[in-house]
mmCIF file with all atom_site columns, C-alpha atoms in Angstrom:
data_model
loop_
_atom_site.group_PDB
_atom_site.id
_atom_site.type_symbol
_atom_site.label_atom_id
_atom_site.label_alt_id
_atom_site.label_comp_id
_atom_site.label_asym_id
_atom_site.label_entity_id
_atom_site.label_seq_id
_atom_site.pdbx_PDB_ins_code
_atom_site.Cartn_x
_atom_site.Cartn_y
_atom_site.Cartn_z
_atom_site.occupancy
_atom_site.B_iso_or_equiv
_atom_site.pdbx_formal_charge
_atom_site.auth_seq_id
_atom_site.auth_comp_id
_atom_site.auth_asym_id
_atom_site.auth_atom_id
_atom_site.pdbx_PDB_model_num
ATOM 1   C CA . MET A 1 1   ? 68.006  269.490 63.387 1.00 73.00 ? 1   MET A CA 1
ATOM 2   C CA . GLU A 1 2   ? 71.496  269.625 64.687 1.00 81.00 ? 2   GLU A CA 1
ATOM 3   C CA . ILE A 1 3   ? 70.033  267.741 67.809 1.00 83.00 ? 3   ILE A CA 1
ATOM 4   C CA . THR A 1 4   ? 68.260  265.214 65.767 1.00 86.00 ? 4   THR A CA 1
ATOM 5   C CA . CYS A 1 5   ? 71.675  264.645 63.787 1.00 88.00 ? 5   CYS A CA 1
ATOM 6   C CA . LEU A 1 6   ? 73.483  264.168 67.280 1.00 92.00 ? 6   LEU A CA 1
ATOM 7   C CA . VAL A 1 7   ? 70.933  261.749 68.400 1.00 91.00 ? 7   VAL A CA 1
ATOM 8   C CA . TRP A 1 8   ? 71.211  259.531 65.326 1.00 93.00 ? 8   TRP A CA 1
ATOM 9   C CA . ALA A 1 9   ? 74.963  259.843 64.876 1.00 95.00 ? 9   ALA A CA 1
ATOM 10  C CA . ARG A 1 10  ? 75.232  258.618 68.470 1.00 95.00 ? 10  ARG A CA 1
ATOM 11  C CA . VAL A 1 11  ? 73.430  255.523 67.590 1.00 96.00 ? 11  VAL A CA 1
ATOM 12  C CA . LEU A 1 12  ? 74.944  254.840 64.409 1.00 97.00 ? 12  LEU A CA 1
ATOM 13  C CA . LEU A 1 13  ? 78.484  254.911 65.633 1.00 98.00 ? 13  LEU A CA 1
ATOM 14  C CA . ASN A 1 14  ? 77.450  252.533 68.875 1.00 98.00 ? 14  ASN A CA 1
ATOM 15  C CA . LEU A 1 15  ? 76.365  250.268 66.120 1.00 98.00 ? 15  LEU A CA 1
ATOM 16  C CA . VAL A 1 16  ? 79.940  249.947 64.596 1.00 98.00 ? 16  VAL A CA 1
ATOM 17  C CA . TYR A 1 17  ? 81.312  249.645 68.086 1.00 98.00 ? 17  TYR A CA 1
ATOM 18  C CA . LYS A 1 18  ? 78.854  246.807 68.607 1.00 98.00 ? 18  LYS A CA 1
ATOM 19  C CA . PHE A 1 19  ? 79.728  245.116 65.215 1.00 98.00 ? 19  PHE A CA 1
ATOM 20  C CA . VAL A 1 20  ? 83.357  245.678 66.270 1.00 98.00 ? 20  VAL A CA 1
ATOM 21  C CA . ASP A 1 21  ? 82.925  243.964 69.695 1.00 97.00 ? 21  ASP A CA 1
ATOM 22  C CA . LYS A 1 22  ? 80.663  240.896 68.193 1.00 97.00 ? 22  LYS A CA 1
ATOM 23  C CA . SER A 1 23  ? 83.359  240.225 65.542 1.00 96.00 ? 23  SER A CA 1
ATOM 24  C CA . ILE A 1 24  ? 86.401  240.389 67.868 1.00 97.00 ? 24  ILE A CA 1
ATOM 25  C CA . THR A 1 25  ? 84.492  237.773 70.013 1.00 96.00 ? 25  THR A CA 1
ATOM 26  C CA . SER A 1 26  ? 84.187  235.493 66.839 1.00 94.00 ? 26  SER A CA 1
ATOM 27  C CA . HIS A 1 27  ? 87.043  236.250 64.787 1.00 92.00 ? 27  HIS A CA 1
ATOM 28  C CA . GLY A 1 28  ? 89.464  237.562 67.470 1.00 94.00 ? 28  GLY A CA 1
ATOM 29  C CA . VAL A 1 29  ? 91.197  240.382 68.203 1.00 96.00 ? 29  VAL A CA 1
ATOM 30  C CA . PRO A 1 30  ? 92.819  242.733 65.289 1.00 96.00 ? 30  PRO A CA 1
ATOM 31  C CA . PRO A 1 31  ? 96.747  243.353 64.823 1.00 95.00 ? 31  PRO A CA 1
ATOM 32  C CA . PHE A 1 32  ? 95.784  247.160 65.866 1.00 96.00 ? 32  PHE A CA 1
ATOM 33  C CA . GLN A 1 33  ? 94.166  249.128 68.113 1.00 95.00 ? 33  GLN A CA 1
ATOM 34  C CA . ILE A 1 34  ? 90.310  250.223 67.664 1.00 97.00 ? 34  ILE A CA 1
ATOM 35  C CA . PRO A 1 35  ? 90.101  254.045 68.255 1.00 97.00 ? 35  PRO A CA 1
ATOM 36  C CA . HIS A 1 36  ? 86.988  254.958 71.070 1.00 96.00 ? 36  HIS A CA 1
ATOM 37  C CA . MET A 1 37  ? 85.535  257.993 70.003 1.00 97.00 ? 37  MET A CA 1
ATOM 38  C CA . HIS A 1 38  ? 81.977  259.518 70.969 1.00 96.00 ? 38  HIS A CA 1
ATOM 39  C CA . PHE A 1 39  ? 79.975  262.141 70.228 1.00 96.00 ? 39  PHE A CA 1
ATOM 40  C CA . VAL A 1 40  ? 79.630  265.363 72.311 1.00 94.00 ? 40  VAL A CA 1
ATOM 41  C CA . GLU A 1 41  ? 77.063  264.945 75.368 1.00 92.00 ? 41  GLU A CA 1
ATOM 42  C CA . ALA A 1 42  ? 74.446  267.520 74.338 1.00 90.00 ? 42  ALA A CA 1
ATOM 43  C CA . SER A 1 43  ? 71.215  268.648 75.788 1.00 89.00 ? 43  SER A CA 1
ATOM 44  C CA . LEU A 1 44  ? 68.226  270.939 74.626 1.00 89.00 ? 44  LEU A CA 1
ATOM 45  C CA . ALA A 1 45  ? 67.367  273.676 77.057 1.00 91.00 ? 45  ALA A CA 1
ATOM 46  C CA . ILE A 1 46  ? 64.130  275.812 76.658 1.00 90.00 ? 46  ILE A CA 1
ATOM 47  C CA . GLU A 1 47  ? 63.692  278.960 78.163 1.00 87.00 ? 47  GLU A CA 1
ATOM 48  C CA . HIS A 1 48  ? 60.909  279.679 80.512 1.00 83.00 ? 48  HIS A CA 1
ATOM 49  C CA . VAL A 1 49  ? 58.538  282.072 79.196 1.00 80.00 ? 49  VAL A CA 1
ATOM 50  C CA . THR A 1 50  ? 56.932  284.796 81.850 1.00 78.00 ? 50  THR A CA 1
ATOM 51  C CA . SER A 1 51  ? 55.112  286.631 79.296 1.00 75.00 ? 51  SER A CA 1
ATOM 52  C CA . GLU A 1 52  ? 52.329  285.654 76.555 1.00 73.00 ? 52  GLU A CA 1
ATOM 53  C CA . PHE A 1 53  ? 54.397  288.150 74.562 1.00 72.00 ? 53  PHE A CA 1
ATOM 54  C CA . ASP A 1 54  ? 57.519  286.696 74.757 1.00 76.00 ? 54  ASP A CA 1
ATOM 55  C CA . GLY A 1 55  ? 58.200  283.479 72.395 1.00 79.00 ? 55  GLY A CA 1
ATOM 56  C CA . ALA A 1 56  ? 60.306  280.654 74.210 1.00 82.00 ? 56  ALA A CA 1
ATOM 57  C CA . ARG A 1 57  ? 63.700  280.536 72.826 1.00 86.00 ? 57  ARG A CA 1
ATOM 58  C CA . ALA A 1 58  ? 65.585  276.768 72.740 1.00 87.00 ? 58  ALA A CA 1
ATOM 59  C CA . PHE A 1 59  ? 69.170  276.313 73.112 1.00 90.00 ? 59  PHE A CA 1
ATOM 60  C CA . LEU A 1 60  ? 71.580  273.352 72.058 1.00 88.00 ? 60  LEU A CA 1
ATOM 61  C CA . LEU A 1 61  ? 73.755  273.089 75.310 1.00 90.00 ? 61  LEU A CA 1
ATOM 62  C CA . GLU A 1 62  ? 77.108  270.723 74.092 1.00 88.00 ? 62  GLU A CA 1
ATOM 63  C CA . GLU A 1 63  ? 79.979  269.170 76.035 1.00 88.00 ? 63  GLU A CA 1
ATOM 64  C CA . VAL A 1 64  ? 83.118  271.670 75.645 1.00 88.00 ? 64  VAL A CA 1
ATOM 65  C CA . ILE A 1 65  ? 85.977  269.962 73.628 1.00 88.00 ? 65  ILE A CA 1
ATOM 66  C CA . GLY A 1 66  ? 88.847  270.875 75.545 1.00 87.00 ? 66  GLY A CA 1
ATOM 67  C CA . GLY A 1 67  ? 92.218  271.480 75.127 1.00 89.00 ? 67  GLY A CA 1
ATOM 68  C CA . ASP A 1 68  ? 93.498  267.903 76.047 1.00 92.00 ? 68  ASP A CA 1
ATOM 69  C CA . GLU A 1 69  ? 91.428  266.954 72.896 1.00 92.00 ? 69  GLU A CA 1
ATOM 70  C CA . GLY A 1 70  ? 94.000  268.309 70.568 1.00 92.00 ? 70  GLY A CA 1
ATOM 71  C CA . HIS A 1 71  ? 92.979  270.564 67.509 1.00 92.00 ? 71  HIS A CA 1
ATOM 72  C CA . PHE A 1 72  ? 90.116  270.432 65.953 1.00 93.00 ? 72  PHE A CA 1
ATOM 73  C CA . ARG A 1 73  ? 89.921  268.448 62.632 1.00 94.00 ? 73  ARG A CA 1
ATOM 74  C CA . LYS A 1 74  ? 87.620  267.378 60.057 1.00 95.00 ? 74  LYS A CA 1
ATOM 75  C CA . TYR A 1 75  ? 88.053  263.564 59.665 1.00 96.00 ? 75  TYR A CA 1
ATOM 76  C CA . LEU A 1 76  ? 85.440  263.234 56.790 1.00 93.00 ? 76  LEU A CA 1
ATOM 77  C CA . ASN A 1 77  ? 83.054  265.478 55.123 1.00 88.00 ? 77  ASN A CA 1
ATOM 78  C CA . ASN A 1 78  ? 79.673  265.390 53.797 1.00 84.00 ? 78  ASN A CA 1
ATOM 79  C CA . VAL A 1 79  ? 80.471  265.310 50.234 1.00 82.00 ? 79  VAL A CA 1
ATOM 80  C CA . LEU A 1 80  ? 82.643  262.604 49.528 1.00 84.00 ? 80  LEU A CA 1
ATOM 81  C CA . ALA A 1 81  ? 83.154  258.934 51.478 1.00 87.00 ? 81  ALA A CA 1
ATOM 82  C CA . ALA A 1 82  ? 86.505  259.333 51.540 1.00 90.00 ? 82  ALA A CA 1
ATOM 83  C CA . PRO A 1 83  ? 88.731  260.416 54.471 1.00 92.00 ? 83  PRO A CA 1
ATOM 84  C CA . VAL A 1 84  ? 91.004  263.520 55.005 1.00 92.00 ? 84  VAL A CA 1
ATOM 85  C CA . SER A 1 85  ? 94.510  262.742 54.462 1.00 92.00 ? 85  SER A CA 1
ATOM 86  C CA . PHE A 1 86  ? 96.720  263.610 57.421 1.00 95.00 ? 86  PHE A CA 1
ATOM 87  C CA . THR A 1 87  ? 100.416 263.600 57.952 1.00 94.00 ? 87  THR A CA 1
ATOM 88  C CA . ASN A 1 88  ? 100.014 262.370 61.923 1.00 94.00 ? 88  ASN A CA 1
ATOM 89  C CA . GLU A 1 89  ? 99.541  258.635 61.890 1.00 95.00 ? 89  GLU A CA 1
ATOM 90  C CA . ASP A 1 90  ? 96.908  259.009 64.941 1.00 95.00 ? 90  ASP A CA 1
ATOM 91  C CA . ASP A 1 91  ? 94.927  261.767 62.878 1.00 96.00 ? 91  ASP A CA 1
ATOM 92  C CA . GLU A 1 92  ? 95.252  259.275 59.867 1.00 96.00 ? 92  GLU A CA 1
ATOM 93  C CA . GLU A 1 93  ? 94.510  256.029 61.774 1.00 96.00 ? 93  GLU A CA 1
ATOM 94  C CA . GLN A 1 94  ? 91.350  257.620 63.680 1.00 97.00 ? 94  GLN A CA 1
ATOM 95  C CA . ALA A 1 95  ? 90.250  258.869 60.058 1.00 97.00 ? 95  ALA A CA 1
ATOM 96  C CA . GLU A 1 96  ? 90.555  255.557 58.464 1.00 97.00 ? 96  GLU A CA 1
ATOM 97  C CA . PHE A 1 97  ? 88.468  254.184 61.396 1.00 98.00 ? 97  PHE A CA 1
ATOM 98  C CA . LEU A 1 98  ? 85.690  256.624 60.714 1.00 98.00 ? 98  LEU A CA 1
ATOM 99  C CA . ALA A 1 99  ? 85.533  255.718 57.201 1.00 97.00 ? 99  ALA A CA 1
ATOM 100 C CA . PHE A 1 100 ? 85.380  252.039 58.000 1.00 98.00 ? 100 PHE A CA 1
ATOM 101 C CA . SER A 1 101 ? 82.441  252.910 60.420 1.00 98.00 ? 101 SER A CA 1
ATOM 102 C CA . GLN A 1 102 ? 80.617  254.484 57.284 1.00 97.00 ? 102 GLN A CA 1
ATOM 103 C CA . HIS A 1 103 ? 80.972  251.222 55.801 1.00 97.00 ? 103 HIS A CA 1
ATOM 104 C CA . VAL A 1 104 ? 79.552  249.258 58.416 1.00 98.00 ? 104 VAL A CA 1
ATOM 105 C CA . GLN A 1 105 ? 76.835  251.604 59.144 1.00 97.00 ? 105 GLN A CA 1
ATOM 106 C CA . TYR A 1 106 ? 75.705  251.846 54.997 1.00 96.00 ? 106 TYR A CA 1
ATOM 107 C CA . PHE A 1 107 ? 75.457  247.758 55.086 1.00 96.00 ? 107 PHE A CA 1
ATOM 108 C CA . LYS A 1 108 ? 73.904  247.441 58.664 1.00 97.00 ? 108 LYS A CA 1
ATOM 109 C CA . THR A 1 109 ? 71.072  250.062 57.676 1.00 95.00 ? 109 THR A CA 1
ATOM 110 C CA . LYS A 1 110 ? 70.493  248.200 54.363 1.00 96.00 ? 110 LYS A CA 1
ATOM 111 C CA . LYS A 1 111 ? 72.327  251.114 52.435 1.00 95.00 ? 111 LYS A CA 1
ATOM 112 C CA . MET A 1 112 ? 69.916  253.562 53.861 1.00 93.00 ? 112 MET A CA 1
ATOM 113 C CA . ALA A 1 113 ? 71.994  255.551 56.316 1.00 93.00 ? 113 ALA A CA 1
ATOM 114 C CA . PHE A 1 114 ? 75.720  256.920 57.377 1.00 93.00 ? 114 PHE A CA 1
ATOM 115 C CA . ILE A 1 115 ? 77.462  259.314 59.310 1.00 94.00 ? 115 ILE A CA 1
ATOM 116 C CA . ALA A 1 116 ? 79.304  261.929 57.558 1.00 91.00 ? 116 ALA A CA 1
ATOM 117 C CA . ASP A 1 117 ? 80.935  265.161 58.272 1.00 90.00 ? 117 ASP A CA 1
ATOM 118 C CA . TYR A 1 118 ? 83.005  263.510 61.079 1.00 95.00 ? 118 TYR A CA 1
ATOM 119 C CA . GLN A 1 119 ? 84.814  266.581 62.938 1.00 95.00 ? 119 GLN A CA 1
ATOM 120 C CA . GLY A 1 120 ? 86.456  267.211 66.293 1.00 95.00 ? 120 GLY A CA 1
ATOM 121 C CA . GLY A 1 121 ? 89.020  266.361 68.719 1.00 94.00 ? 121 GLY A CA 1
ATOM 122 C CA . ASN A 1 122 ? 91.100  263.089 69.572 1.00 95.00 ? 122 ASN A CA 1
ATOM 123 C CA . SER A 1 123 ? 88.093  261.452 70.993 1.00 95.00 ? 123 SER A CA 1
ATOM 124 C CA . ILE A 1 124 ? 85.006  263.798 71.274 1.00 96.00 ? 124 ILE A CA 1
ATOM 125 C CA . LEU A 1 125 ? 83.252  264.212 67.550 1.00 96.00 ? 125 LEU A CA 1
ATOM 126 C CA . SER A 1 126 ? 80.625  266.928 66.767 1.00 94.00 ? 126 SER A CA 1
ATOM 127 C CA . ASP A 1 127 ? 78.409  268.422 64.453 1.00 91.00 ? 127 ASP A CA 1
ATOM 128 C CA . PRO A 1 128 ? 77.623  265.128 62.603 1.00 93.00 ? 128 PRO A CA 1
ATOM 129 C CA . GLN A 1 129 ? 75.638  265.089 59.318 1.00 90.00 ? 129 GLN A CA 1
ATOM 130 C CA . ILE A 1 130 ? 73.472  262.050 58.629 1.00 91.00 ? 130 ILE A CA 1
ATOM 131 C CA . ILE A 1 131 ? 73.520  260.862 54.899 1.00 88.00 ? 131 ILE A CA 1
ATOM 132 C CA . THR A 1 132 ? 70.455  258.819 53.740 1.00 88.00 ? 132 THR A CA 1
ATOM 133 C CA . ASP A 1 133 ? 68.910  257.672 50.845 1.00 86.00 ? 133 ASP A CA 1
ATOM 134 C CA . SER A 1 134 ? 66.406  260.160 48.779 1.00 82.00 ? 134 SER A CA 1
ATOM 135 C CA . ALA A 1 135 ? 63.671  258.004 49.129 1.00 83.00 ? 135 ALA A CA 1
ATOM 136 C CA . LEU A 1 136 ? 63.669  258.456 52.824 1.00 81.00 ? 136 LEU A CA 1
ATOM 137 C CA . GLY A 1 137 ? 62.717  262.246 52.310 1.00 74.00 ? 137 GLY A CA 1
ATOM 138 C CA . TYR A 1 138 ? 64.024  264.981 54.183 1.00 75.00 ? 138 TYR A CA 1
ATOM 139 C CA . ILE A 1 139 ? 64.523  263.805 57.498 1.00 76.00 ? 139 ILE A CA 1
ATOM 140 C CA . PHE A 1 140 ? 67.943  265.519 58.547 1.00 71.00 ? 140 PHE A CA 1
ATOM 141 C CA . ALA A 1 141 ? 69.963  268.516 58.273 1.00 68.00 ? 141 ALA A CA 1
ATOM 142 C CA . GLU A 1 142 ? 70.530  270.322 55.058 1.00 66.00 ? 142 GLU A CA 1
ATOM 143 C CA . GLY A 1 143 ? 73.949  268.656 55.156 1.00 58.00 ? 143 GLY A CA 1
ATOM 144 C CA . ASN A 1 144 ? 72.158  265.562 53.835 1.00 65.00 ? 144 ASN A CA 1
ATOM 145 C CA . VAL A 1 145 ? 73.583  265.538 50.658 1.00 69.00 ? 145 VAL A CA 1
ATOM 146 C CA . PRO A 1 146 ? 72.011  263.281 48.085 1.00 74.00 ? 146 PRO A CA 1
ATOM 147 C CA . SER A 1 147 ? 74.780  262.825 45.874 1.00 73.00 ? 147 SER A CA 1
ATOM 148 C CA . SER A 1 148 ? 76.977  261.503 48.696 1.00 81.00 ? 148 SER A CA 1
ATOM 149 C CA . HIS A 1 149 ? 74.739  258.774 49.497 1.00 84.00 ? 149 HIS A CA 1
ATOM 150 C CA . GLN A 1 150 ? 74.103  257.737 45.563 1.00 86.00 ? 150 GLN A CA 1
ATOM 151 C CA . SER A 1 151 ? 78.165  257.761 45.104 1.00 88.00 ? 151 SER A CA 1
ATOM 152 C CA . PHE A 1 152 ? 78.840  255.826 48.522 1.00 92.00 ? 152 PHE A CA 1
ATOM 153 C CA . GLU A 1 153 ? 79.840  252.714 47.066 1.00 93.00 ? 153 GLU A CA 1
ATOM 154 C CA . THR A 1 154 ? 82.274  254.401 44.195 1.00 93.00 ? 154 THR A CA 1
ATOM 155 C CA . HIS A 1 155 ? 84.306  256.849 46.170 1.00 92.00 ? 155 HIS A CA 1
ATOM 156 C CA . HIS A 1 156 ? 84.923  254.591 49.801 1.00 94.00 ? 156 HIS A CA 1
ATOM 157 C CA . ARG A 1 157 ? 88.003  252.538 49.935 1.00 94.00 ? 157 ARG A CA 1
ATOM 158 C CA . CYS A 1 158 ? 88.065  249.820 52.035 1.00 96.00 ? 158 CYS A CA 1
ATOM 159 C CA . ASN A 1 159 ? 90.888  250.129 54.585 1.00 97.00 ? 159 ASN A CA 1
ATOM 160 C CA . HIS A 1 160 ? 92.564  247.693 56.936 1.00 97.00 ? 160 HIS A CA 1
ATOM 161 C CA . PHE A 1 161 ? 89.721  248.121 59.090 1.00 97.00 ? 161 PHE A CA 1
ATOM 162 C CA . CYS A 1 162 ? 87.179  246.929 56.689 1.00 97.00 ? 162 CYS A CA 1
ATOM 163 C CA . LYS A 1 163 ? 89.492  244.201 55.414 1.00 96.00 ? 163 LYS A CA 1
ATOM 164 C CA . PHE A 1 164 ? 89.664  242.951 58.861 1.00 95.00 ? 164 PHE A CA 1
ATOM 165 C CA . PHE A 1 165 ? 86.010  242.890 60.042 1.00 95.00 ? 165 PHE A CA 1
#
């Protein structure tokens, strides 16, 4: 399930950047920087089985989040659609942008899905959860918390990214 979440998270985050690019083209450049973040590159590796008695093992191989990415931090969890508070302005700005990205995803998917559990370094993110409307059934990992989807509009607070775009 982790690779499924990662693939969908990449698509949903790209949806946000396309929305931002289109908005800038039609409405102009915002008076603030847009953080450029992406999810880790990943591959699925399946072990070659040499015997009928051995079961093949599968491994998820992910890009290393190096030291130049700064400390590992959690920007948003998968319980509430509210960013973590930071004392560092850059971290705070990235958390606000990622909260905005949830807003875009939620409405662009007609309130069906958004990324949660945003975490990682300065620009590389890993281990996302996809939160979906319970009507879709169990299609993502156990971190898909139904109450988080149900309470999105209550807990999300629009920020300067939401207001500009």
